[in-house]
Amino acid sequence: MKKDEPPLDFPDTLEGFEYAFNEKGQLRHIKTGEPFVFNYREDLHRWNQKRYEALGEIITKYVYELLEKDCNLKKISIPVDATESEPKSFIFMSEDALTNPQKLMVLIHGSGVVRAGQWARRLIINEDLDSGTQIPFIKRAMDEGYGVIVLNPNENYIEVEKPKIHVQSSSDSSDEPAEKRERKDKVSKETKKRRDFYEKYRNPQREKEMMQLYIRENGSPEEHAVYVWDHFIAQSAAENVFFVAHSYGGLAFVELMIQREADVKSKVTAVALTDSVHNVWHQEAGKTIREWMRENCCNWVSSSEPLDTSVESMLPDCPRVSAGTDRHELTSWKSFPSIFKFFTEASEAKTSSLKPTLTRRSHRIKHEDL
């Protein structure tokens, strides 16, 4: 016999769930001190999954709060020229993101349920805030004098309830005899009754039908990356821009390069990818982009080899090194110290070669002007 499912009615605060983050940033039960338990009710996988998703939504809001209160980032609404009524998204930026003359760090997470400030929801819930969020990157970047921009590439639409459309039955407007019309209506009602009964059995708590309203110029991670580049990163004063892009974020960065190649090359000093899923062939990245990536990017991939060990690549793009873990979602956290070292070295290398580069560039510009 099918077990009755309890209501899909969950708390909307961590306290309501009886969980809190301890001083180590681990999620623990307030009374028992135990980690989060997924199988709260046995044999009710769907209910447990919905409970986990409800907690995930609270975690997303909690991380947003940490970005503002703990990291002192500002929440910036996009599109920048949005009307009052249209769907909007947002990104986070440090006070000096656009004015810092030296360095700017841009963080892009992967695909799925994660939102700005997160690498992996699973890590936040089951491990800790340090490994699952971008907060350690943000804090260290700010300590080292970087401005910071945190992208929100999965916030592509808002969901609203579908309006109920009354479909006029064909019998309403026909010239059919009343008796025939009544018989048709009766059959139609019985069919609906049977369908509703089946639906109630199959899905005891039918959720509201929702529709998606896409956010202008931010309807996909790739669109979002280009939009934030055009309206924020390209406008920033920073001489050196650095990207950290995880998983699908790497693909979004390569797409940005394809669309804004000259701009990216002139402004970006180095790119740290973590288990990036980009593919230079499928994305049709040209030869000049592949050459630039070989010189300026590094991909820390999941591997059982020690951190920074060179890993062979099948594709002719950027160097691949081990992230020191074979778990995809942990690659950003495990390569954290190496990424900052990589950025420092790239910055120093650029500074030491700046004068001859500038001379060559100015000579080339003069030549082109002629």
mmCIF file of C-alpha atoms in Angstrom:
data_model
loop_
_atom_site.group_PDB
_atom_site.id
_atom_site.type_symbol
_atom_site.label_atom_id
_atom_site.label_comp_id
_atom_site.label_asym_id
_atom_site.label_seq_id
_atom_site.Cartn_x
_atom_site.Cartn_y
_atom_site.Cartn_z
ATOM 1 C CA MET A 1 0.000 0.000 0.000
ATOM 2 C CA LYS A 2 1.224 3.506 -0.838
ATOM 3 C CA LYS A 3 2.373 5.393 2.232
ATOM 4 C CA ASP A 4 0.611 8.737 2.859
ATOM 5 C CA GLU A 5 3.032 11.583 2.299
ATOM 6 C CA PRO A 6 3.213 14.254 5.001
ATOM 7 C CA PRO A 7 2.546 17.851 3.859
ATOM 8 C CA LEU A 8 5.308 19.483 1.815
ATOM 9 C CA ASP A 9 5.321 22.298 4.311
ATOM 10 C CA PHE A 10 8.788 23.147 5.587
ATOM 11 C CA PRO A 11 10.249 25.847 7.845
ATOM 12 C CA ASP A 12 11.707 28.925 6.172
ATOM 13 C CA THR A 13 14.533 29.545 8.662
ATOM 14 C CA LEU A 14 17.517 27.529 9.884
ATOM 15 C CA GLU A 15 16.121 27.767 13.422
ATOM 16 C CA GLY A 16 12.839 26.306 12.173
ATOM 17 C CA PHE A 17 14.796 23.309 10.861
ATOM 18 C CA GLU A 18 16.590 23.212 14.242
ATOM 19 C CA TYR A 19 19.978 23.619 12.567
ATOM 20 C CA ALA A 20 22.723 26.233 12.950
ATOM 21 C CA PHE A 21 26.306 26.748 11.772
ATOM 22 C CA ASN A 22 28.864 26.274 14.556
ATOM 23 C CA GLU A 23 32.109 28.243 15.007
ATOM 24 C CA LYS A 24 33.834 25.942 12.491
ATOM 25 C CA GLY A 25 31.182 26.767 9.875
ATOM 26 C CA GLN A 26 29.634 23.277 10.069
ATOM 27 C CA LEU A 27 25.865 22.784 9.947
ATOM 28 C CA ARG A 28 24.762 21.010 13.135
ATOM 29 C CA HIS A 29 21.465 20.116 14.817
ATOM 30 C CA ILE A 30 20.764 22.591 17.633
ATOM 31 C CA LYS A 31 19.749 19.878 20.147
ATOM 32 C CA THR A 32 21.792 16.809 19.188
ATOM 33 C CA GLY A 33 24.876 18.431 17.599
ATOM 34 C CA GLU A 34 24.567 15.885 14.763
ATOM 35 C CA PRO A 35 25.271 16.685 11.075
ATOM 36 C CA PHE A 36 22.355 17.043 8.660
ATOM 37 C CA VAL A 37 20.323 13.863 8.096
ATOM 38 C CA PHE A 38 18.880 13.474 4.593
ATOM 39 C CA ASN A 39 16.707 10.392 5.273
ATOM 40 C CA TYR A 40 14.631 12.088 7.938
ATOM 41 C CA ARG A 41 11.626 9.885 7.116
ATOM 42 C CA GLU A 42 12.311 6.401 5.822
ATOM 43 C CA ASP A 43 10.627 5.247 2.578
ATOM 44 C CA LEU A 44 9.719 8.822 1.661
ATOM 45 C CA HIS A 45 12.487 9.794 -0.738
ATOM 46 C CA ARG A 46 10.467 12.495 -2.507
ATOM 47 C CA TRP A 47 9.517 14.160 0.803
ATOM 48 C CA ASN A 48 13.139 13.972 2.037
ATOM 49 C CA GLN A 49 14.338 15.510 -1.246
ATOM 50 C CA LYS A 50 11.819 18.365 -0.973
ATOM 51 C CA ARG A 51 12.957 18.968 2.628
ATOM 52 C CA TYR A 52 16.588 19.080 1.470
ATOM 53 C CA GLU A 53 15.671 21.560 -1.297
ATOM 54 C CA ALA A 54 13.782 23.756 1.190
ATOM 55 C CA LEU A 55 16.865 23.809 3.432
ATOM 56 C CA GLY A 56 18.985 24.588 0.345
ATOM 57 C CA GLU A 57 16.896 27.704 -0.358
ATOM 58 C CA ILE A 58 17.505 28.893 3.214
ATOM 59 C CA ILE A 59 21.252 28.235 2.785
ATOM 60 C CA THR A 60 21.242 30.373 -0.396
ATOM 61 C CA LYS A 61 19.711 33.327 1.503
ATOM 62 C CA TYR A 62 22.102 32.728 4.422
ATOM 63 C CA VAL A 63 25.139 32.921 2.093
ATOM 64 C CA TYR A 64 23.767 36.105 0.498
ATOM 65 C CA GLU A 65 23.590 37.608 4.013
ATOM 66 C CA LEU A 66 27.182 36.563 4.739
ATOM 67 C CA LEU A 67 28.349 38.210 1.497
ATOM 68 C CA GLU A 68 26.814 41.502 2.600
ATOM 69 C CA LYS A 69 27.435 41.434 6.366
ATOM 70 C CA ASP A 70 30.588 39.345 6.719
ATOM 71 C CA CYS A 71 32.374 40.265 3.477
ATOM 72 C CA ASN A 72 30.980 43.816 3.161
ATOM 73 C CA LEU A 73 29.930 43.289 -0.461
ATOM 74 C CA LYS A 74 27.176 45.349 -2.093
ATOM 75 C CA LYS A 75 24.220 43.688 -3.823
ATOM 76 C CA ILE A 76 23.800 45.244 -7.278
ATOM 77 C CA SER A 77 20.566 44.755 -9.225
ATOM 78 C CA ILE A 78 20.695 43.809 -12.928
ATOM 79 C CA PRO A 79 19.815 44.689 -15.641
ATOM 80 C CA VAL A 80 21.123 48.094 -14.602
ATOM 81 C CA ASP A 81 18.321 49.861 -16.501
ATOM 82 C CA ALA A 82 15.538 47.495 -15.376
ATOM 83 C CA THR A 83 12.026 48.879 -15.021
ATOM 84 C CA GLU A 84 10.108 48.469 -11.755
ATOM 85 C CA SER A 85 8.000 45.594 -13.099
ATOM 86 C CA GLU A 86 10.489 43.476 -15.073
ATOM 87 C CA PRO A 87 12.288 40.385 -13.678
ATOM 88 C CA LYS A 88 15.670 41.189 -12.093
ATOM 89 C CA SER A 89 18.751 39.389 -10.855
ATOM 90 C CA PHE A 90 21.768 40.683 -8.936
ATOM 91 C CA ILE A 91 25.509 40.311 -8.412
ATOM 92 C CA PHE A 92 27.758 41.245 -5.480
ATOM 93 C CA MET A 93 30.694 43.663 -5.555
ATOM 94 C CA SER A 94 33.193 45.099 -3.122
ATOM 95 C CA GLU A 95 33.097 48.895 -2.563
ATOM 96 C CA ASP A 96 36.242 49.321 -4.695
ATOM 97 C CA ALA A 97 35.373 46.815 -7.459
ATOM 98 C CA LEU A 98 35.156 49.474 -10.165
ATOM 99 C CA THR A 99 37.656 51.966 -8.725
ATOM 100 C CA ASN A 100 40.565 49.755 -7.560
ATOM 101 C CA PRO A 101 43.364 50.738 -9.975
ATOM 102 C CA GLN A 102 45.429 47.587 -9.411
ATOM 103 C CA LYS A 103 43.536 44.290 -9.139
ATOM 104 C CA LEU A 104 40.048 42.883 -9.575
ATOM 105 C CA MET A 105 39.001 39.269 -8.902
ATOM 106 C CA VAL A 106 35.883 37.842 -10.581
ATOM 107 C CA LEU A 107 34.292 34.625 -9.229
ATOM 108 C CA ILE A 108 32.025 32.357 -11.306
ATOM 109 C CA HIS A 109 30.436 29.188 -9.903
ATOM 110 C CA GLY A 110 29.188 26.150 -11.861
ATOM 111 C CA SER A 111 25.711 25.104 -13.022
ATOM 112 C CA GLY A 112 22.767 23.749 -11.016
ATOM 113 C CA VAL A 113 21.179 24.977 -7.784
ATOM 114 C CA VAL A 114 24.154 27.042 -6.574
ATOM 115 C CA ARG A 115 23.850 30.815 -6.480
ATOM 116 C CA ALA A 116 26.240 33.739 -5.938
ATOM 117 C CA GLY A 117 28.818 33.022 -3.234
ATOM 118 C CA GLN A 118 28.547 29.213 -3.420
ATOM 119 C CA TRP A 119 30.720 26.508 -4.989
ATOM 120 C CA ALA A 120 28.577 23.542 -3.879
ATOM 121 C CA ARG A 121 25.409 23.307 -1.778
ATOM 122 C CA ARG A 122 26.254 19.728 -0.833
ATOM 123 C CA LEU A 123 29.536 20.841 0.734
ATOM 124 C CA ILE A 124 27.890 23.679 2.690
ATOM 125 C CA ILE A 125 25.304 21.293 4.162
ATOM 126 C CA ASN A 126 27.492 18.226 4.705
ATOM 127 C CA GLU A 127 31.002 19.667 5.216
ATOM 128 C CA ASP A 128 31.402 23.373 5.985
ATOM 129 C CA LEU A 129 31.103 26.953 4.744
ATOM 130 C CA ASP A 130 34.814 27.225 3.884
ATOM 131 C CA SER A 131 34.812 24.387 1.353
ATOM 132 C CA GLY A 132 31.342 25.052 -0.085
ATOM 133 C CA THR A 133 31.312 28.847 -0.409
ATOM 134 C CA GLN A 134 33.455 31.478 -2.133
ATOM 135 C CA ILE A 135 33.885 33.388 1.141
ATOM 136 C CA PRO A 136 37.531 32.312 1.789
ATOM 137 C CA PHE A 137 38.409 33.525 -1.762
ATOM 138 C CA ILE A 138 36.597 36.844 -1.202
ATOM 139 C CA LYS A 139 38.183 37.523 2.197
ATOM 140 C CA ARG A 140 41.711 36.662 1.097
ATOM 141 C CA ALA A 141 41.319 38.647 -2.124
ATOM 142 C CA MET A 142 40.237 41.710 -0.159
ATOM 143 C CA ASP A 143 43.096 41.222 2.337
ATOM 144 C CA GLU A 144 45.529 41.158 -0.597
ATOM 145 C CA GLY A 145 44.138 44.365 -2.107
ATOM 146 C CA TYR A 146 41.845 43.018 -4.819
ATOM 147 C CA GLY A 147 38.455 44.458 -5.697
ATOM 148 C CA VAL A 148 35.900 41.634 -5.996
ATOM 149 C CA ILE A 149 32.905 40.868 -8.227
ATOM 150 C CA VAL A 150 30.781 37.771 -7.542
ATOM 151 C CA LEU A 151 28.682 36.612 -10.493
ATOM 152 C CA ASN A 152 25.268 34.953 -10.190
ATOM 153 C CA PRO A 153 25.049 32.992 -13.469
ATOM 154 C CA ASN A 154 22.223 30.590 -12.504
ATOM 155 C CA GLU A 155 19.733 33.301 -11.555
ATOM 156 C CA ASN A 156 18.269 33.432 -15.073
ATOM 157 C CA TYR A 157 14.513 33.779 -14.471
ATOM 158 C CA ILE A 158 11.872 34.310 -11.848
ATOM 159 C CA GLU A 159 9.037 31.844 -11.364
ATOM 160 C CA VAL A 160 5.413 32.941 -11.163
ATOM 161 C CA GLU A 161 2.252 30.906 -10.914
ATOM 162 C CA LYS A 162 0.692 30.084 -14.274
ATOM 163 C CA PRO A 163 -2.589 31.923 -14.777
ATOM 164 C CA LYS A 164 -5.515 29.515 -14.974
ATOM 165 C CA ILE A 165 -6.885 29.584 -18.491
ATOM 166 C CA HIS A 166 -10.535 28.657 -18.901
ATOM 167 C CA VAL A 167 -10.865 26.597 -22.055
ATOM 168 C CA GLN A 168 -14.285 26.972 -23.582
ATOM 169 C CA SER A 169 -15.669 23.567 -24.443
ATOM 170 C CA SER A 170 -16.653 23.004 -28.023
ATOM 171 C CA SER A 171 -20.214 22.295 -26.872
ATOM 172 C CA ASP A 172 -20.571 25.836 -25.436
ATOM 173 C CA SER A 173 -20.747 27.458 -28.824
ATOM 174 C CA SER A 174 -22.125 24.653 -30.967
ATOM 175 C CA ASP A 175 -25.616 24.146 -32.278
ATOM 176 C CA GLU A 176 -25.786 20.621 -30.845
ATOM 177 C CA PRO A 177 -29.026 19.450 -29.273
ATOM 178 C CA ALA A 178 -29.121 19.980 -25.483
ATOM 179 C CA GLU A 179 -29.361 16.230 -24.772
ATOM 180 C CA LYS A 180 -26.201 15.459 -26.772
ATOM 181 C CA ARG A 181 -24.383 18.381 -25.116
ATOM 182 C CA GLU A 182 -25.325 17.146 -21.625
ATOM 183 C CA ARG A 183 -24.107 13.624 -22.445
ATOM 184 C CA LYS A 184 -20.751 15.053 -23.695
ATOM 185 C CA ASP A 185 -20.356 17.199 -20.562
ATOM 186 C CA LYS A 186 -21.051 14.189 -18.342
ATOM 187 C CA VAL A 187 -18.367 12.110 -20.116
ATOM 188 C CA SER A 188 -15.957 15.050 -19.893
ATOM 189 C CA LYS A 189 -16.612 15.434 -16.124
ATOM 190 C CA GLU A 190 -16.075 11.716 -15.505
ATOM 191 C CA THR A 191 -12.828 11.737 -17.511
ATOM 192 C CA LYS A 192 -11.603 14.714 -15.450
ATOM 193 C CA LYS A 193 -12.643 12.977 -12.196
ATOM 194 C CA ARG A 194 -10.695 9.819 -13.157
ATOM 195 C CA ARG A 195 -7.655 11.893 -14.197
ATOM 196 C CA ASP A 196 -7.742 13.887 -10.945
ATOM 197 C CA PHE A 197 -8.001 10.661 -8.917
ATOM 198 C CA TYR A 198 -5.035 9.149 -10.755
ATOM 199 C CA GLU A 199 -3.054 12.397 -10.384
ATOM 200 C CA LYS A 200 -3.795 12.502 -6.632
ATOM 201 C CA TYR A 201 -2.529 8.924 -6.279
ATOM 202 C CA ARG A 202 0.555 9.501 -8.428
ATOM 203 C CA ASN A 203 1.395 12.889 -6.975
ATOM 204 C CA PRO A 204 -0.464 13.260 -3.661
ATOM 205 C CA GLN A 205 0.527 16.905 -3.298
ATOM 206 C CA ARG A 206 0.341 18.415 -6.695
ATOM 207 C CA GLU A 207 2.416 21.555 -6.631
ATOM 208 C CA LYS A 208 1.378 24.774 -8.304
ATOM 209 C CA GLU A 209 2.023 25.052 -12.019
ATOM 210 C CA MET A 210 4.718 27.657 -12.487
ATOM 211 C CA MET A 211 5.974 29.588 -15.494
ATOM 212 C CA GLN A 212 9.413 31.118 -15.987
ATOM 213 C CA LEU A 213 9.963 34.774 -16.818
ATOM 214 C CA TYR A 214 13.507 35.195 -18.096
ATOM 215 C CA ILE A 215 15.729 38.086 -17.004
ATOM 216 C CA ARG A 216 16.637 40.366 -19.892
ATOM 217 C CA GLU A 217 20.187 39.787 -21.225
ATOM 218 C CA ASN A 218 20.834 37.361 -18.335
ATOM 219 C CA GLY A 219 18.800 34.350 -19.473
ATOM 220 C CA SER A 220 21.763 31.932 -19.344
ATOM 221 C CA PRO A 221 25.156 31.719 -17.582
ATOM 222 C CA GLU A 222 26.881 32.663 -20.852
ATOM 223 C CA GLU A 223 24.653 35.728 -21.392
ATOM 224 C CA HIS A 224 25.149 36.743 -17.754
ATOM 225 C CA ALA A 225 28.958 36.616 -18.027
ATOM 226 C CA VAL A 226 28.920 38.845 -21.132
ATOM 227 C CA TYR A 227 26.434 41.246 -19.492
ATOM 228 C CA VAL A 228 28.517 41.651 -16.319
ATOM 229 C CA TRP A 229 31.655 42.066 -18.442
ATOM 230 C CA ASP A 230 30.106 44.843 -20.541
ATOM 231 C CA HIS A 231 28.454 46.743 -17.698
ATOM 232 C CA PHE A 232 30.925 46.264 -14.854
ATOM 233 C CA ILE A 233 34.260 44.496 -15.486
ATOM 234 C CA ALA A 234 35.060 46.366 -18.733
ATOM 235 C CA GLN A 235 34.242 49.648 -16.946
ATOM 236 C CA SER A 236 36.520 48.891 -13.957
ATOM 237 C CA ALA A 237 39.746 50.817 -13.380
ATOM 238 C CA ALA A 238 41.784 47.695 -12.540
ATOM 239 C CA GLU A 239 44.906 47.129 -14.599
ATOM 240 C CA ASN A 240 44.846 43.414 -13.753
ATOM 241 C CA VAL A 241 41.641 41.363 -13.810
ATOM 242 C CA PHE A 242 41.685 37.765 -12.549
ATOM 243 C CA PHE A 243 38.968 35.113 -12.958
ATOM 244 C CA VAL A 244 38.262 32.055 -10.813
ATOM 245 C CA ALA A 245 35.733 29.883 -12.663
ATOM 246 C CA HIS A 246 34.465 26.481 -11.513
ATOM 247 C CA SER A 247 32.990 23.761 -13.738
ATOM 248 C CA TYR A 248 30.375 25.361 -16.093
ATOM 249 C CA GLY A 249 31.772 28.754 -15.078
ATOM 250 C CA GLY A 250 34.839 27.842 -17.174
ATOM 251 C CA LEU A 251 32.635 27.259 -20.201
ATOM 252 C CA ALA A 252 30.950 30.647 -19.594
ATOM 253 C CA PHE A 253 34.388 32.307 -19.444
ATOM 254 C CA VAL A 254 35.482 30.725 -22.769
ATOM 255 C CA GLU A 255 32.194 31.911 -24.319
ATOM 256 C CA LEU A 256 32.954 35.409 -23.008
ATOM 257 C CA MET A 257 36.395 35.227 -24.644
ATOM 258 C CA ILE A 258 34.871 34.200 -27.959
ATOM 259 C CA GLN A 259 32.457 37.173 -27.828
ATOM 260 C CA ARG A 260 34.871 39.792 -26.405
ATOM 261 C CA GLU A 261 38.306 38.456 -27.371
ATOM 262 C CA ALA A 262 40.242 41.726 -27.773
ATOM 263 C CA ASP A 263 38.762 43.270 -24.607
ATOM 264 C CA VAL A 264 39.437 40.190 -22.485
ATOM 265 C CA LYS A 265 43.009 39.919 -23.725
ATOM 266 C CA SER A 266 43.746 43.561 -22.917
ATOM 267 C CA LYS A 267 42.250 43.461 -19.418
ATOM 268 C CA VAL A 268 42.607 39.929 -18.005
ATOM 269 C CA THR A 269 45.963 38.911 -16.514
ATOM 270 C CA ALA A 270 45.224 35.299 -15.480
ATOM 271 C CA VAL A 271 42.382 32.783 -15.222
ATOM 272 C CA ALA A 272 42.149 29.951 -12.684
ATOM 273 C CA LEU A 273 39.714 27.248 -13.763
ATOM 274 C CA THR A 274 38.677 24.493 -11.364
ATOM 275 C CA ASP A 275 37.520 21.268 -13.044
ATOM 276 C CA SER A 276 36.202 23.376 -15.896
ATOM 277 C CA VAL A 277 33.871 21.694 -18.397
ATOM 278 C CA HIS A 278 34.738 24.064 -21.270
ATOM 279 C CA ASN A 279 35.651 22.508 -24.609
ATOM 280 C CA VAL A 280 37.592 24.633 -27.096
ATOM 281 C CA TRP A 281 36.493 22.448 -30.026
ATOM 282 C CA HIS A 282 32.753 22.293 -29.256
ATOM 283 C CA GLN A 283 32.717 25.997 -28.405
ATOM 284 C CA GLU A 284 34.693 26.726 -31.574
ATOM 285 C CA ALA A 285 37.324 28.847 -29.857
ATOM 286 C CA GLY A 286 39.749 30.141 -32.495
ATOM 287 C CA LYS A 287 43.497 29.585 -32.609
ATOM 288 C CA THR A 288 44.331 32.981 -31.058
ATOM 289 C CA ILE A 289 42.051 32.243 -28.075
ATOM 290 C CA ARG A 290 43.619 28.788 -27.576
ATOM 291 C CA GLU A 291 47.093 30.327 -27.650
ATOM 292 C CA TRP A 292 46.101 32.996 -25.108
ATOM 293 C CA MET A 293 44.586 30.346 -22.819
ATOM 294 C CA ARG A 294 47.800 28.286 -22.963
ATOM 295 C CA GLU A 295 49.730 31.321 -21.699
ATOM 296 C CA ASN A 296 47.261 32.795 -19.203
ATOM 297 C CA CYS A 297 44.990 30.029 -17.859
ATOM 298 C CA CYS A 298 45.447 27.009 -15.628
ATOM 299 C CA ASN A 299 42.831 24.335 -14.937
ATOM 300 C CA TRP A 300 42.979 22.582 -11.524
ATOM 301 C CA VAL A 301 41.259 19.275 -12.287
ATOM 302 C CA SER A 302 39.963 16.465 -10.079
ATOM 303 C CA SER A 303 42.759 13.941 -9.703
ATOM 304 C CA SER A 304 44.182 11.627 -7.051
ATOM 305 C CA GLU A 305 47.647 13.077 -7.758
ATOM 306 C CA PRO A 306 49.138 15.569 -5.248
ATOM 307 C CA LEU A 307 48.157 19.249 -5.632
ATOM 308 C CA ASP A 308 49.733 21.028 -8.639
ATOM 309 C CA THR A 309 51.006 17.804 -10.274
ATOM 310 C CA SER A 310 50.822 18.200 -14.043
ATOM 311 C CA VAL A 311 47.940 16.242 -15.628
ATOM 312 C CA GLU A 312 47.953 15.309 -19.316
ATOM 313 C CA SER A 313 45.426 17.060 -21.532
ATOM 314 C CA MET A 314 43.709 15.719 -24.625
ATOM 315 C CA LEU A 315 42.866 19.235 -25.806
ATOM 316 C CA PRO A 316 45.242 21.987 -26.949
ATOM 317 C CA ASP A 317 44.141 24.638 -24.486
ATOM 318 C CA CYS A 318 45.374 25.576 -21.016
ATOM 319 C CA PRO A 319 47.702 23.556 -18.755
ATOM 320 C CA ARG A 320 45.955 21.109 -16.414
ATOM 321 C CA VAL A 321 47.219 20.359 -12.912
ATOM 322 C CA SER A 322 45.807 18.300 -10.061
ATOM 323 C CA ALA A 323 43.527 20.036 -7.556
ATOM 324 C CA GLY A 324 44.692 17.482 -4.978
ATOM 325 C CA THR A 325 41.246 15.844 -4.785
ATOM 326 C CA ASP A 326 39.246 13.495 -6.985
ATOM 327 C CA ARG A 327 35.957 15.107 -5.894
ATOM 328 C CA HIS A 328 34.712 17.571 -8.514
ATOM 329 C CA GLU A 329 32.924 19.884 -6.073
ATOM 330 C CA LEU A 330 36.009 20.206 -3.828
ATOM 331 C CA THR A 331 38.433 21.317 -6.560
ATOM 332 C CA SER A 332 38.055 25.084 -5.892
ATOM 333 C CA TRP A 333 38.638 24.790 -2.153
ATOM 334 C CA LYS A 334 41.568 22.374 -2.445
ATOM 335 C CA SER A 335 43.381 24.511 -5.047
ATOM 336 C CA PHE A 336 42.734 27.749 -3.092
ATOM 337 C CA PRO A 337 46.376 28.425 -1.996
ATOM 338 C CA SER A 338 47.770 27.521 -5.427
ATOM 339 C CA ILE A 339 45.351 29.857 -7.210
ATOM 340 C CA PHE A 340 46.493 32.890 -5.226
ATOM 341 C CA LYS A 341 50.137 31.959 -5.848
ATOM 342 C CA PHE A 342 49.366 31.623 -9.583
ATOM 343 C CA PHE A 343 47.766 35.092 -9.644
ATOM 344 C CA THR A 344 50.680 36.694 -7.765
ATOM 345 C CA GLU A 345 53.209 35.152 -10.163
ATOM 346 C CA ALA A 346 51.167 36.204 -13.218
ATOM 347 C CA SER A 347 50.948 39.736 -11.859
ATOM 348 C CA GLU A 348 54.703 39.904 -11.209
ATOM 349 C CA ALA A 349 55.495 38.485 -14.657
ATOM 350 C CA LYS A 350 53.265 41.109 -16.287
ATOM 351 C CA THR A 351 54.875 43.928 -14.296
ATOM 352 C CA SER A 352 58.412 42.841 -15.198
ATOM 353 C CA SER A 353 57.561 42.641 -18.919
ATOM 354 C CA LEU A 354 55.325 45.720 -18.977
ATOM 355 C CA LYS A 355 57.718 48.306 -20.423
ATOM 356 C CA PRO A 356 58.763 46.424 -23.574
ATOM 357 C CA THR A 357 55.163 45.258 -24.090
ATOM 358 C CA LEU A 358 53.863 48.811 -23.900
ATOM 359 C CA THR A 359 56.549 50.031 -26.296
ATOM 360 C CA ARG A 360 55.686 47.331 -28.802
ATOM 361 C CA ARG A 361 51.970 48.009 -28.430
ATOM 362 C CA SER A 362 52.305 51.790 -28.867
ATOM 363 C CA HIS A 363 54.539 51.229 -31.913
ATOM 364 C CA ARG A 364 51.923 48.888 -33.393
ATOM 365 C CA ILE A 365 49.105 51.384 -32.770
ATOM 366 C CA LYS A 366 51.102 54.188 -34.456
ATOM 367 C CA HIS A 367 51.792 51.892 -37.400
ATOM 368 C CA GLU A 368 48.097 50.968 -37.711
ATOM 369 C CA ASP A 369 47.067 54.631 -37.541
ATOM 370 C CA LEU A 370 49.288 55.339 -40.535
#
